[in-house]
Amino acid sequence: MKAVNVSTNTWASALKKMAVAAVGVATMLGLAAPAVAAPPSGSDSVRVVGGIPAAQGEFPWMVRLSMGCGGTLYTRQIVLTAAHCVPQTGPNSRITATMGVVDLEDPSAVRIQSTYVYQSPTYGTSTGGDWALIELASPAPEELGTLPIATTTAYNNGAFDVIGWGAAKEGGPQQRELLKAKVDFVNDDTCKAAGGFYAGLIPSAEICAGNIPAGSTDTCQGDSGGPMFRRDNNNAWIQVGITSWGEGCGRDGKPGVYTEVNTFAAAIAAARI
């Protein structure tokens, strides 16, 4: 979440992508504990339109983290996720990374414990930086591969793919099956014009995507840390964003906001973990 002078209730409502209440996450991970605002009246009718089940093996580098976030295999032993999903930098063996399946109850799932967490040192500052790295106790199976990240703004356009095990509607339950959907690039001026938190968008650190003005297609609670990605010039997947925040899920005129990966690519590559 960007550094803004707001109440803790408002702050928590903007970081809407986490799977569990912020108080619960705070207790588990040692974070500050803002209260979470309740979903607005009638929010149960707000659905992530276009979300369909992903096929087994379609996105092999996708990871589910035990605190209720998503992530991707940056390397076979390092998961890239959102800074707001993790505690401060340091040793951490309490996170379980589940991978290799679309069904979280599939007995063939690979599960590896964390050993260390690196949280972006600029997270929460005026320059943004909602990204983090999680070191695993052992490498992921080679066949799962990795997801490269963008190092330029060349792919900050067009349609993106988003995936996750998060809620299929605002305030809804987490999903057992991995879902995928398409979202469209939203330019900075249009995103800022959505008002509220969006007026404070950090253009160099954040990128918006969704369906403007109708809403409907979006990431939701539990999708934090997961990738926003597209095909590169060689038709290979490349990660452009990290699911970060937004007002609600799929609300009219309220796009999702993602960490702009290319801005932090050098810092991610240089992180000592």
PDB file of C-alpha atoms in Angstrom:
ATOM      1  CA  MET A   1       0.000   0.000   0.000  1.00  0.00           C
ATOM      2  CA  LYS A   2       1.279   3.447  -0.850  1.00  0.00           C
ATOM      3  CA  ALA A   3       2.174   5.827   1.986  1.00  0.00           C
ATOM      4  CA  VAL A   4      -0.897   8.016   2.519  1.00  0.00           C
ATOM      5  CA  ASN A   5      -2.275   9.859   5.504  1.00  0.00           C
ATOM      6  CA  VAL A   6      -5.485   7.993   6.140  1.00  0.00           C
ATOM      7  CA  SER A   7      -7.140   6.121   8.981  1.00  0.00           C
ATOM      8  CA  THR A   8      -6.187   2.475   9.514  1.00  0.00           C
ATOM      9  CA  ASN A   9      -9.698   1.388   8.530  1.00  0.00           C
ATOM     10  CA  THR A  10      -9.411   3.114   5.168  1.00  0.00           C
ATOM     11  CA  TRP A  11      -5.878   1.809   4.654  1.00  0.00           C
ATOM     12  CA  ALA A  12      -7.006  -1.768   5.201  1.00  0.00           C
ATOM     13  CA  SER A  13      -9.963  -1.457   2.862  1.00  0.00           C
ATOM     14  CA  ALA A  14      -7.678  -0.398   0.012  1.00  0.00           C
ATOM     15  CA  LEU A  15      -5.368  -3.371   0.553  1.00  0.00           C
ATOM     16  CA  LYS A  16      -8.266  -5.570  -0.400  1.00  0.00           C
ATOM     17  CA  LYS A  17      -6.350  -8.346  -2.027  1.00  0.00           C
ATOM     18  CA  MET A  18      -5.356 -10.325   1.069  1.00  0.00           C
ATOM     19  CA  ALA A  19      -7.170 -13.563   1.784  1.00  0.00           C
ATOM     20  CA  VAL A  20      -7.709 -13.098   5.512  1.00  0.00           C
ATOM     21  CA  ALA A  21      -8.552 -10.154   7.720  1.00  0.00           C
ATOM     22  CA  ALA A  22      -5.601  -7.861   8.295  1.00  0.00           C
ATOM     23  CA  VAL A  23      -5.840  -8.418  12.047  1.00  0.00           C
ATOM     24  CA  GLY A  24      -5.344 -12.148  11.521  1.00  0.00           C
ATOM     25  CA  VAL A  25      -2.397 -11.579   9.218  1.00  0.00           C
ATOM     26  CA  ALA A  26      -0.886  -9.174  11.709  1.00  0.00           C
ATOM     27  CA  THR A  27      -1.095 -11.734  14.479  1.00  0.00           C
ATOM     28  CA  MET A  28       0.463 -14.430  12.313  1.00  0.00           C
ATOM     29  CA  LEU A  29       3.192 -12.376  10.689  1.00  0.00           C
ATOM     30  CA  GLY A  30       3.948  -9.618  13.169  1.00  0.00           C
ATOM     31  CA  LEU A  31       2.554  -6.765  11.077  1.00  0.00           C
ATOM     32  CA  ALA A  32       0.704  -3.700  12.309  1.00  0.00           C
ATOM     33  CA  ALA A  33      -2.968  -4.545  12.811  1.00  0.00           C
ATOM     34  CA  PRO A  34      -5.412  -2.155  11.156  1.00  0.00           C
ATOM     35  CA  ALA A  35      -9.099  -3.034  11.308  1.00  0.00           C
ATOM     36  CA  VAL A  36     -10.746  -4.149   8.082  1.00  0.00           C
ATOM     37  CA  ALA A  37     -13.765  -2.269   6.813  1.00  0.00           C
ATOM     38  CA  ALA A  38     -16.761  -4.462   6.000  1.00  0.00           C
ATOM     39  CA  PRO A  39     -17.714  -4.887   2.337  1.00  0.00           C
ATOM     40  CA  PRO A  40     -20.360  -2.414   1.224  1.00  0.00           C
ATOM     41  CA  SER A  41     -24.011  -3.382   1.215  1.00  0.00           C
ATOM     42  CA  GLY A  42     -24.857  -5.521  -1.791  1.00  0.00           C
ATOM     43  CA  SER A  43     -21.235  -6.423  -2.514  1.00  0.00           C
ATOM     44  CA  ASP A  44     -22.093 -10.129  -2.767  1.00  0.00           C
ATOM     45  CA  SER A  45     -23.412  -9.377  -6.248  1.00  0.00           C
ATOM     46  CA  VAL A  46     -19.993  -8.099  -7.376  1.00  0.00           C
ATOM     47  CA  ARG A  47     -18.369 -10.948  -9.242  1.00  0.00           C
ATOM     48  CA  VAL A  48     -15.047 -11.444 -11.013  1.00  0.00           C
ATOM     49  CA  VAL A  49     -16.478 -11.848 -14.493  1.00  0.00           C
ATOM     50  CA  GLY A  50     -14.391 -13.861 -16.943  1.00  0.00           C
ATOM     51  CA  GLY A  51     -12.705 -15.958 -14.274  1.00  0.00           C
ATOM     52  CA  ILE A  52     -12.524 -19.552 -15.483  1.00  0.00           C
ATOM     53  CA  PRO A  53     -10.582 -22.566 -14.206  1.00  0.00           C
ATOM     54  CA  ALA A  54      -6.970 -22.824 -15.357  1.00  0.00           C
ATOM     55  CA  ALA A  55      -5.812 -26.104 -16.843  1.00  0.00           C
ATOM     56  CA  GLN A  56      -3.335 -28.299 -15.010  1.00  0.00           C
ATOM     57  CA  GLY A  57       0.156 -27.276 -16.136  1.00  0.00           C
ATOM     58  CA  GLU A  58      -1.001 -24.074 -17.846  1.00  0.00           C
ATOM     59  CA  PHE A  59       0.820 -21.810 -15.380  1.00  0.00           C
ATOM     60  CA  PRO A  60       3.291 -24.177 -13.669  1.00  0.00           C
ATOM     61  CA  TRP A  61       5.279 -21.373 -11.988  1.00  0.00           C
ATOM     62  CA  MET A  62       2.260 -20.160  -9.977  1.00  0.00           C
ATOM     63  CA  VAL A  63       2.512 -20.493  -6.181  1.00  0.00           C
ATOM     64  CA  ARG A  64       0.008 -20.364  -3.326  1.00  0.00           C
ATOM     65  CA  LEU A  65       1.403 -19.068  -0.032  1.00  0.00           C
ATOM     66  CA  SER A  66       0.038 -20.229   3.309  1.00  0.00           C
ATOM     67  CA  MET A  67      -0.708 -16.715   4.602  1.00  0.00           C
ATOM     68  CA  GLY A  68      -3.348 -16.407   1.869  1.00  0.00           C
ATOM     69  CA  CYS A  69      -1.446 -14.781  -0.998  1.00  0.00           C
ATOM     70  CA  GLY A  70      -0.154 -15.771  -4.406  1.00  0.00           C
ATOM     71  CA  GLY A  71       3.321 -15.637  -5.866  1.00  0.00           C
ATOM     72  CA  THR A  72       5.460 -16.813  -8.754  1.00  0.00           C
ATOM     73  CA  LEU A  73       8.706 -18.707  -9.098  1.00  0.00           C
ATOM     74  CA  TYR A  74      11.226 -15.951  -9.826  1.00  0.00           C
ATOM     75  CA  THR A  75      13.901 -18.632  -9.601  1.00  0.00           C
ATOM     76  CA  ARG A  76      13.455 -22.265  -8.652  1.00  0.00           C
ATOM     77  CA  GLN A  77      14.178 -21.350  -5.034  1.00  0.00           C
ATOM     78  CA  ILE A  78      12.799 -17.797  -4.771  1.00  0.00           C
ATOM     79  CA  VAL A  79       9.136 -16.736  -4.878  1.00  0.00           C
ATOM     80  CA  LEU A  80       8.184 -13.207  -5.941  1.00  0.00           C
ATOM     81  CA  THR A  81       5.130 -11.837  -4.120  1.00  0.00           C
ATOM     82  CA  ALA A  82       3.752  -8.607  -2.612  1.00  0.00           C
ATOM     83  CA  ALA A  83       5.465  -6.813   0.270  1.00  0.00           C
ATOM     84  CA  HIS A  84       2.184  -6.429   2.137  1.00  0.00           C
ATOM     85  CA  CYS A  85       1.897 -10.240   2.286  1.00  0.00           C
ATOM     86  CA  VAL A  86       5.020 -10.711   4.397  1.00  0.00           C
ATOM     87  CA  PRO A  87       6.658  -9.418   7.575  1.00  0.00           C
ATOM     88  CA  GLN A  88       9.958  -7.589   7.724  1.00  0.00           C
ATOM     89  CA  THR A  89      13.150  -8.865   6.118  1.00  0.00           C
ATOM     90  CA  GLY A  90      14.749 -11.741   7.983  1.00  0.00           C
ATOM     91  CA  PRO A  91      14.740 -15.501   8.629  1.00  0.00           C
ATOM     92  CA  ASN A  92      11.274 -17.019   8.347  1.00  0.00           C
ATOM     93  CA  SER A  93      10.359 -20.699   8.255  1.00  0.00           C
ATOM     94  CA  ARG A  94       6.613 -20.236   8.828  1.00  0.00           C
ATOM     95  CA  ILE A  95       5.429 -19.866   5.219  1.00  0.00           C
ATOM     96  CA  THR A  96       4.449 -22.868   3.121  1.00  0.00           C
ATOM     97  CA  ALA A  97       4.587 -22.532  -0.660  1.00  0.00           C
ATOM     98  CA  THR A  98       2.240 -24.861  -2.550  1.00  0.00           C
ATOM     99  CA  MET A  99       2.881 -25.376  -6.257  1.00  0.00           C
ATOM    100  CA  GLY A 100       2.569 -27.722  -9.208  1.00  0.00           C
ATOM    101  CA  VAL A 101      -1.238 -27.992  -9.090  1.00  0.00           C
ATOM    102  CA  VAL A 102      -4.355 -26.001  -9.914  1.00  0.00           C
ATOM    103  CA  ASP A 103      -6.406 -27.840  -7.243  1.00  0.00           C
ATOM    104  CA  LEU A 104      -5.006 -26.996  -3.815  1.00  0.00           C
ATOM    105  CA  GLU A 105      -6.298 -30.334  -2.484  1.00  0.00           C
ATOM    106  CA  ASP A 106      -4.527 -32.353  -5.153  1.00  0.00           C
ATOM    107  CA  PRO A 107      -2.309 -34.890  -3.317  1.00  0.00           C
ATOM    108  CA  SER A 108       0.427 -34.389  -5.922  1.00  0.00           C
ATOM    109  CA  ALA A 109       0.963 -30.776  -4.820  1.00  0.00           C
ATOM    110  CA  VAL A 110       4.549 -29.792  -4.022  1.00  0.00           C
ATOM    111  CA  ARG A 111       4.892 -28.017  -0.674  1.00  0.00           C
ATOM    112  CA  ILE A 112       8.122 -26.321   0.434  1.00  0.00           C
ATOM    113  CA  GLN A 113       8.758 -24.257   3.556  1.00  0.00           C
ATOM    114  CA  SER A 114      10.328 -20.819   3.518  1.00  0.00           C
ATOM    115  CA  THR A 115      13.689 -20.022   5.075  1.00  0.00           C
ATOM    116  CA  TYR A 116      14.000 -16.266   4.562  1.00  0.00           C
ATOM    117  CA  VAL A 117      11.914 -13.236   3.577  1.00  0.00           C
ATOM    118  CA  TYR A 118      13.149 -10.076   1.861  1.00  0.00           C
ATOM    119  CA  GLN A 119      10.692  -7.177   1.902  1.00  0.00           C
ATOM    120  CA  SER A 120      11.257  -4.248  -0.457  1.00  0.00           C
ATOM    121  CA  PRO A 121      13.062  -1.493   1.484  1.00  0.00           C
ATOM    122  CA  THR A 122      10.976   1.158  -0.303  1.00  0.00           C
ATOM    123  CA  TYR A 123       7.606  -0.418   0.528  1.00  0.00           C
ATOM    124  CA  GLY A 124       5.355   2.101   2.278  1.00  0.00           C
ATOM    125  CA  THR A 125       7.377   5.091   1.090  1.00  0.00           C
ATOM    126  CA  SER A 126       6.470   7.752  -1.448  1.00  0.00           C
ATOM    127  CA  THR A 127       8.364   5.834  -4.129  1.00  0.00           C
ATOM    128  CA  GLY A 128       6.308   2.670  -3.665  1.00  0.00           C
ATOM    129  CA  GLY A 129       7.578  -0.884  -3.941  1.00  0.00           C
ATOM    130  CA  ASP A 130       4.961  -3.516  -3.024  1.00  0.00           C
ATOM    131  CA  TRP A 131       7.179  -6.502  -3.749  1.00  0.00           C
ATOM    132  CA  ALA A 132       8.960  -9.138  -1.709  1.00  0.00           C
ATOM    133  CA  LEU A 133      11.016 -12.292  -2.151  1.00  0.00           C
ATOM    134  CA  ILE A 134      10.656 -15.558  -0.245  1.00  0.00           C
ATOM    135  CA  GLU A 135      13.546 -18.010  -0.191  1.00  0.00           C
ATOM    136  CA  LEU A 136      12.519 -21.677  -0.117  1.00  0.00           C
ATOM    137  CA  ALA A 137      14.236 -24.473   1.787  1.00  0.00           C
ATOM    138  CA  SER A 138      14.830 -26.378  -1.452  1.00  0.00           C
ATOM    139  CA  PRO A 139      14.439 -25.715  -5.182  1.00  0.00           C
ATOM    140  CA  ALA A 140      11.079 -26.276  -6.851  1.00  0.00           C
ATOM    141  CA  PRO A 141      10.936 -29.141  -9.355  1.00  0.00           C
ATOM    142  CA  GLU A 142      12.663 -28.150 -12.577  1.00  0.00           C
ATOM    143  CA  GLU A 143       9.595 -28.897 -14.687  1.00  0.00           C
ATOM    144  CA  LEU A 144       7.678 -26.040 -13.027  1.00  0.00           C
ATOM    145  CA  GLY A 145       9.969 -23.479 -14.629  1.00  0.00           C
ATOM    146  CA  THR A 146      10.063 -19.786 -13.710  1.00  0.00           C
ATOM    147  CA  LEU A 147       8.250 -16.610 -14.818  1.00  0.00           C
ATOM    148  CA  PRO A 148      10.564 -13.862 -16.158  1.00  0.00           C
ATOM    149  CA  ILE A 149       9.793 -10.278 -15.160  1.00  0.00           C
ATOM    150  CA  ALA A 150       9.644  -7.226 -17.410  1.00  0.00           C
ATOM    151  CA  THR A 151      12.674  -4.935 -17.324  1.00  0.00           C
ATOM    152  CA  THR A 152      11.240  -2.188 -19.550  1.00  0.00           C
ATOM    153  CA  THR A 153       7.880  -0.472 -20.062  1.00  0.00           C
ATOM    154  CA  ALA A 154       7.473  -2.133 -23.467  1.00  0.00           C
ATOM    155  CA  TYR A 155       4.767  -4.476 -22.181  1.00  0.00           C
ATOM    156  CA  ASN A 156       2.776  -1.924 -20.169  1.00  0.00           C
ATOM    157  CA  ASN A 157      -0.127  -1.999 -22.609  1.00  0.00           C
ATOM    158  CA  GLY A 158      -2.880  -4.117 -24.092  1.00  0.00           C
ATOM    159  CA  ALA A 159      -4.565  -7.045 -22.354  1.00  0.00           C
ATOM    160  CA  PHE A 160      -3.107  -8.901 -19.385  1.00  0.00           C
ATOM    161  CA  ASP A 161      -3.793 -12.231 -17.719  1.00  0.00           C
ATOM    162  CA  VAL A 162      -4.375 -12.518 -13.976  1.00  0.00           C
ATOM    163  CA  ILE A 163      -4.656 -15.707 -11.940  1.00  0.00           C
ATOM    164  CA  GLY A 164      -5.226 -16.709  -8.340  1.00  0.00           C
ATOM    165  CA  TRP A 165      -7.042 -18.776  -5.750  1.00  0.00           C
ATOM    166  CA  GLY A 166      -8.649 -15.683  -4.247  1.00  0.00           C
ATOM    167  CA  ALA A 167     -12.323 -14.858  -3.799  1.00  0.00           C
ATOM    168  CA  ALA A 168     -14.627 -15.030  -6.836  1.00  0.00           C
ATOM    169  CA  LYS A 169     -16.669 -12.155  -5.416  1.00  0.00           C
ATOM    170  CA  GLU A 170     -15.979  -9.305  -3.041  1.00  0.00           C
ATOM    171  CA  GLY A 171     -15.953 -10.647   0.511  1.00  0.00           C
ATOM    172  CA  GLY A 172     -16.407 -14.221  -0.749  1.00  0.00           C
ATOM    173  CA  PRO A 173     -14.534 -17.414   0.142  1.00  0.00           C
ATOM    174  CA  GLN A 174     -11.197 -18.492  -1.262  1.00  0.00           C
ATOM    175  CA  GLN A 175     -11.180 -20.862  -4.211  1.00  0.00           C
ATOM    176  CA  ARG A 176      -9.894 -24.415  -4.284  1.00  0.00           C
ATOM    177  CA  GLU A 177      -9.255 -24.239  -8.037  1.00  0.00           C
ATOM    178  CA  LEU A 178      -6.921 -21.745  -9.718  1.00  0.00           C
ATOM    179  CA  LEU A 179      -8.902 -19.215 -11.771  1.00  0.00           C
ATOM    180  CA  LYS A 180      -7.747 -17.069 -14.677  1.00  0.00           C
ATOM    181  CA  ALA A 181      -9.145 -13.922 -16.292  1.00  0.00           C
ATOM    182  CA  LYS A 182      -8.273 -11.102 -18.694  1.00  0.00           C
ATOM    183  CA  VAL A 183      -7.918  -7.431 -17.684  1.00  0.00           C
ATOM    184  CA  ASP A 184      -7.158  -4.428 -19.867  1.00  0.00           C
ATOM    185  CA  PHE A 185      -4.478  -1.798 -19.357  1.00  0.00           C
ATOM    186  CA  VAL A 186      -5.802   1.420 -17.777  1.00  0.00           C
ATOM    187  CA  ASN A 187      -3.655   4.524 -18.247  1.00  0.00           C
ATOM    188  CA  ASP A 188      -2.510   6.540 -15.247  1.00  0.00           C
ATOM    189  CA  ASP A 189      -4.803   9.516 -15.851  1.00  0.00           C
ATOM    190  CA  THR A 190      -7.902   7.338 -16.109  1.00  0.00           C
ATOM    191  CA  CYS A 191      -6.855   5.392 -13.025  1.00  0.00           C
ATOM    192  CA  LYS A 192      -6.316   8.559 -10.984  1.00  0.00           C
ATOM    193  CA  ALA A 193      -9.679   9.884 -12.125  1.00  0.00           C
ATOM    194  CA  ALA A 194     -11.362   7.000 -10.277  1.00  0.00           C
ATOM    195  CA  GLY A 195     -10.906   9.148  -7.164  1.00  0.00           C
ATOM    196  CA  GLY A 196     -10.340   8.090  -3.572  1.00  0.00           C
ATOM    197  CA  PHE A 197      -7.066   6.228  -3.160  1.00  0.00           C
ATOM    198  CA  TYR A 198      -6.567   6.219  -6.917  1.00  0.00           C
ATOM    199  CA  ALA A 199      -5.853   9.950  -6.864  1.00  0.00           C
ATOM    200  CA  GLY A 200      -2.621   9.102  -5.045  1.00  0.00           C
ATOM    201  CA  LEU A 201      -1.427   6.562  -7.608  1.00  0.00           C
ATOM    202  CA  ILE A 202       2.360   6.418  -7.966  1.00  0.00           C
ATOM    203  CA  PRO A 203       2.776   6.287 -11.775  1.00  0.00           C
ATOM    204  CA  SER A 204       6.381   5.115 -11.693  1.00  0.00           C
ATOM    205  CA  ALA A 205       5.643   2.306  -9.253  1.00  0.00           C
ATOM    206  CA  GLU A 206       2.079   1.198  -9.985  1.00  0.00           C
ATOM    207  CA  ILE A 207       0.134   0.126 -13.055  1.00  0.00           C
ATOM    208  CA  CYS A 208      -3.647  -0.189 -13.332  1.00  0.00           C
ATOM    209  CA  ALA A 209      -5.778  -2.727 -15.168  1.00  0.00           C
ATOM    210  CA  GLY A 210      -9.438  -3.643 -15.292  1.00  0.00           C
ATOM    211  CA  ASN A 211     -12.606  -3.052 -17.228  1.00  0.00           C
ATOM    212  CA  ILE A 212     -13.400   0.680 -17.319  1.00  0.00           C
ATOM    213  CA  PRO A 213     -16.072   1.856 -16.767  1.00  0.00           C
ATOM    214  CA  ALA A 214     -18.096  -1.326 -16.269  1.00  0.00           C
ATOM    215  CA  GLY A 215     -15.834  -3.030 -13.725  1.00  0.00           C
ATOM    216  CA  SER A 216     -16.563  -6.760 -13.278  1.00  0.00           C
ATOM    217  CA  THR A 217     -13.154  -8.243 -14.158  1.00  0.00           C
ATOM    218  CA  ASP A 218     -10.616  -7.956 -11.364  1.00  0.00           C
ATOM    219  CA  THR A 219      -8.441  -9.710  -8.838  1.00  0.00           C
ATOM    220  CA  CYS A 220      -9.876 -10.008  -5.326  1.00  0.00           C
ATOM    221  CA  GLN A 221      -9.108 -10.962  -1.715  1.00  0.00           C
ATOM    222  CA  GLY A 222      -6.469 -13.681  -1.650  1.00  0.00           C
ATOM    223  CA  ASP A 223      -4.929 -12.789  -5.005  1.00  0.00           C
ATOM    224  CA  SER A 224      -2.300 -10.450  -3.508  1.00  0.00           C
ATOM    225  CA  GLY A 225       1.207 -11.189  -4.677  1.00  0.00           C
ATOM    226  CA  GLY A 226       0.053 -13.064  -7.742  1.00  0.00           C
ATOM    227  CA  PRO A 227       1.125 -12.073 -11.244  1.00  0.00           C
ATOM    228  CA  MET A 228      -0.357  -9.856 -13.920  1.00  0.00           C
ATOM    229  CA  PHE A 229       1.307 -11.061 -17.116  1.00  0.00           C
ATOM    230  CA  ARG A 230       1.119 -11.226 -20.909  1.00  0.00           C
ATOM    231  CA  ARG A 231       2.979 -12.583 -23.906  1.00  0.00           C
ATOM    232  CA  ASP A 232       6.288 -10.987 -24.888  1.00  0.00           C
ATOM    233  CA  ASN A 233       7.620 -10.468 -28.403  1.00  0.00           C
ATOM    234  CA  ASN A 234       8.634 -14.136 -28.532  1.00  0.00           C
ATOM    235  CA  ASN A 235       5.170 -15.282 -27.404  1.00  0.00           C
ATOM    236  CA  ALA A 236       6.501 -16.323 -23.998  1.00  0.00           C
ATOM    237  CA  TRP A 237       4.881 -15.292 -20.715  1.00  0.00           C
ATOM    238  CA  ILE A 238       6.369 -12.260 -18.969  1.00  0.00           C
ATOM    239  CA  GLN A 239       5.284 -10.748 -15.653  1.00  0.00           C
ATOM    240  CA  VAL A 240       4.315  -7.077 -15.819  1.00  0.00           C
ATOM    241  CA  GLY A 241       2.657  -6.556 -12.434  1.00  0.00           C
ATOM    242  CA  ILE A 242       2.118  -7.921  -8.923  1.00  0.00           C
ATOM    243  CA  THR A 243      -1.421  -7.860  -7.515  1.00  0.00           C
ATOM    244  CA  SER A 244      -1.369  -5.089  -4.921  1.00  0.00           C
ATOM    245  CA  TRP A 245      -4.537  -3.136  -4.067  1.00  0.00           C
ATOM    246  CA  GLY A 246      -7.787  -1.577  -5.196  1.00  0.00           C
ATOM    247  CA  GLU A 247     -11.178  -0.428  -3.927  1.00  0.00           C
ATOM    248  CA  GLY A 248     -13.291  -3.545  -3.680  1.00  0.00           C
ATOM    249  CA  CYS A 249     -13.334  -6.234  -6.373  1.00  0.00           C
ATOM    250  CA  GLY A 250     -14.656  -5.539  -9.841  1.00  0.00           C
ATOM    251  CA  ARG A 251     -16.488  -2.368  -8.868  1.00  0.00           C
ATOM    252  CA  ASP A 252     -17.600  -0.036 -11.641  1.00  0.00           C
ATOM    253  CA  GLY A 253     -14.842   2.426 -12.498  1.00  0.00           C
ATOM    254  CA  LYS A 254     -12.449   0.968  -9.906  1.00  0.00           C
ATOM    255  CA  PRO A 255      -9.546  -0.880 -11.567  1.00  0.00           C
ATOM    256  CA  GLY A 256      -7.055  -3.120  -9.848  1.00  0.00           C
ATOM    257  CA  VAL A 257      -3.652  -1.629  -9.022  1.00  0.00           C
ATOM    258  CA  TYR A 258      -0.496  -3.683  -9.538  1.00  0.00           C
ATOM    259  CA  THR A 259       3.144  -3.151  -8.657  1.00  0.00           C
ATOM    260  CA  GLU A 260       4.890  -2.074 -11.856  1.00  0.00           C
ATOM    261  CA  VAL A 261       7.533  -4.784 -12.007  1.00  0.00           C
ATOM    262  CA  ASN A 262       9.923  -3.197 -14.505  1.00  0.00           C
ATOM    263  CA  THR A 263      10.519  -0.264 -12.144  1.00  0.00           C
ATOM    264  CA  PHE A 264      11.889  -2.627  -9.504  1.00  0.00           C
ATOM    265  CA  ALA A 265      13.482  -5.254 -11.745  1.00  0.00           C
ATOM    266  CA  ALA A 266      17.049  -4.171 -10.931  1.00  0.00           C
ATOM    267  CA  ALA A 267      16.342  -4.027  -7.188  1.00  0.00           C
ATOM    268  CA  ILE A 268      14.704  -7.469  -7.301  1.00  0.00           C
ATOM    269  CA  ALA A 269      17.695  -8.933  -9.152  1.00  0.00           C
ATOM    270  CA  ALA A 270      20.137  -7.326  -6.707  1.00  0.00           C
ATOM    271  CA  ALA A 271      18.305  -8.322  -3.519  1.00  0.00           C
ATOM    272  CA  ARG A 272      20.513 -10.250  -1.117  1.00  0.00           C
ATOM    273  CA  ILE A 273      18.549 -13.313  -0.129  1.00  0.00           C
TER     274      ILE A 273
END
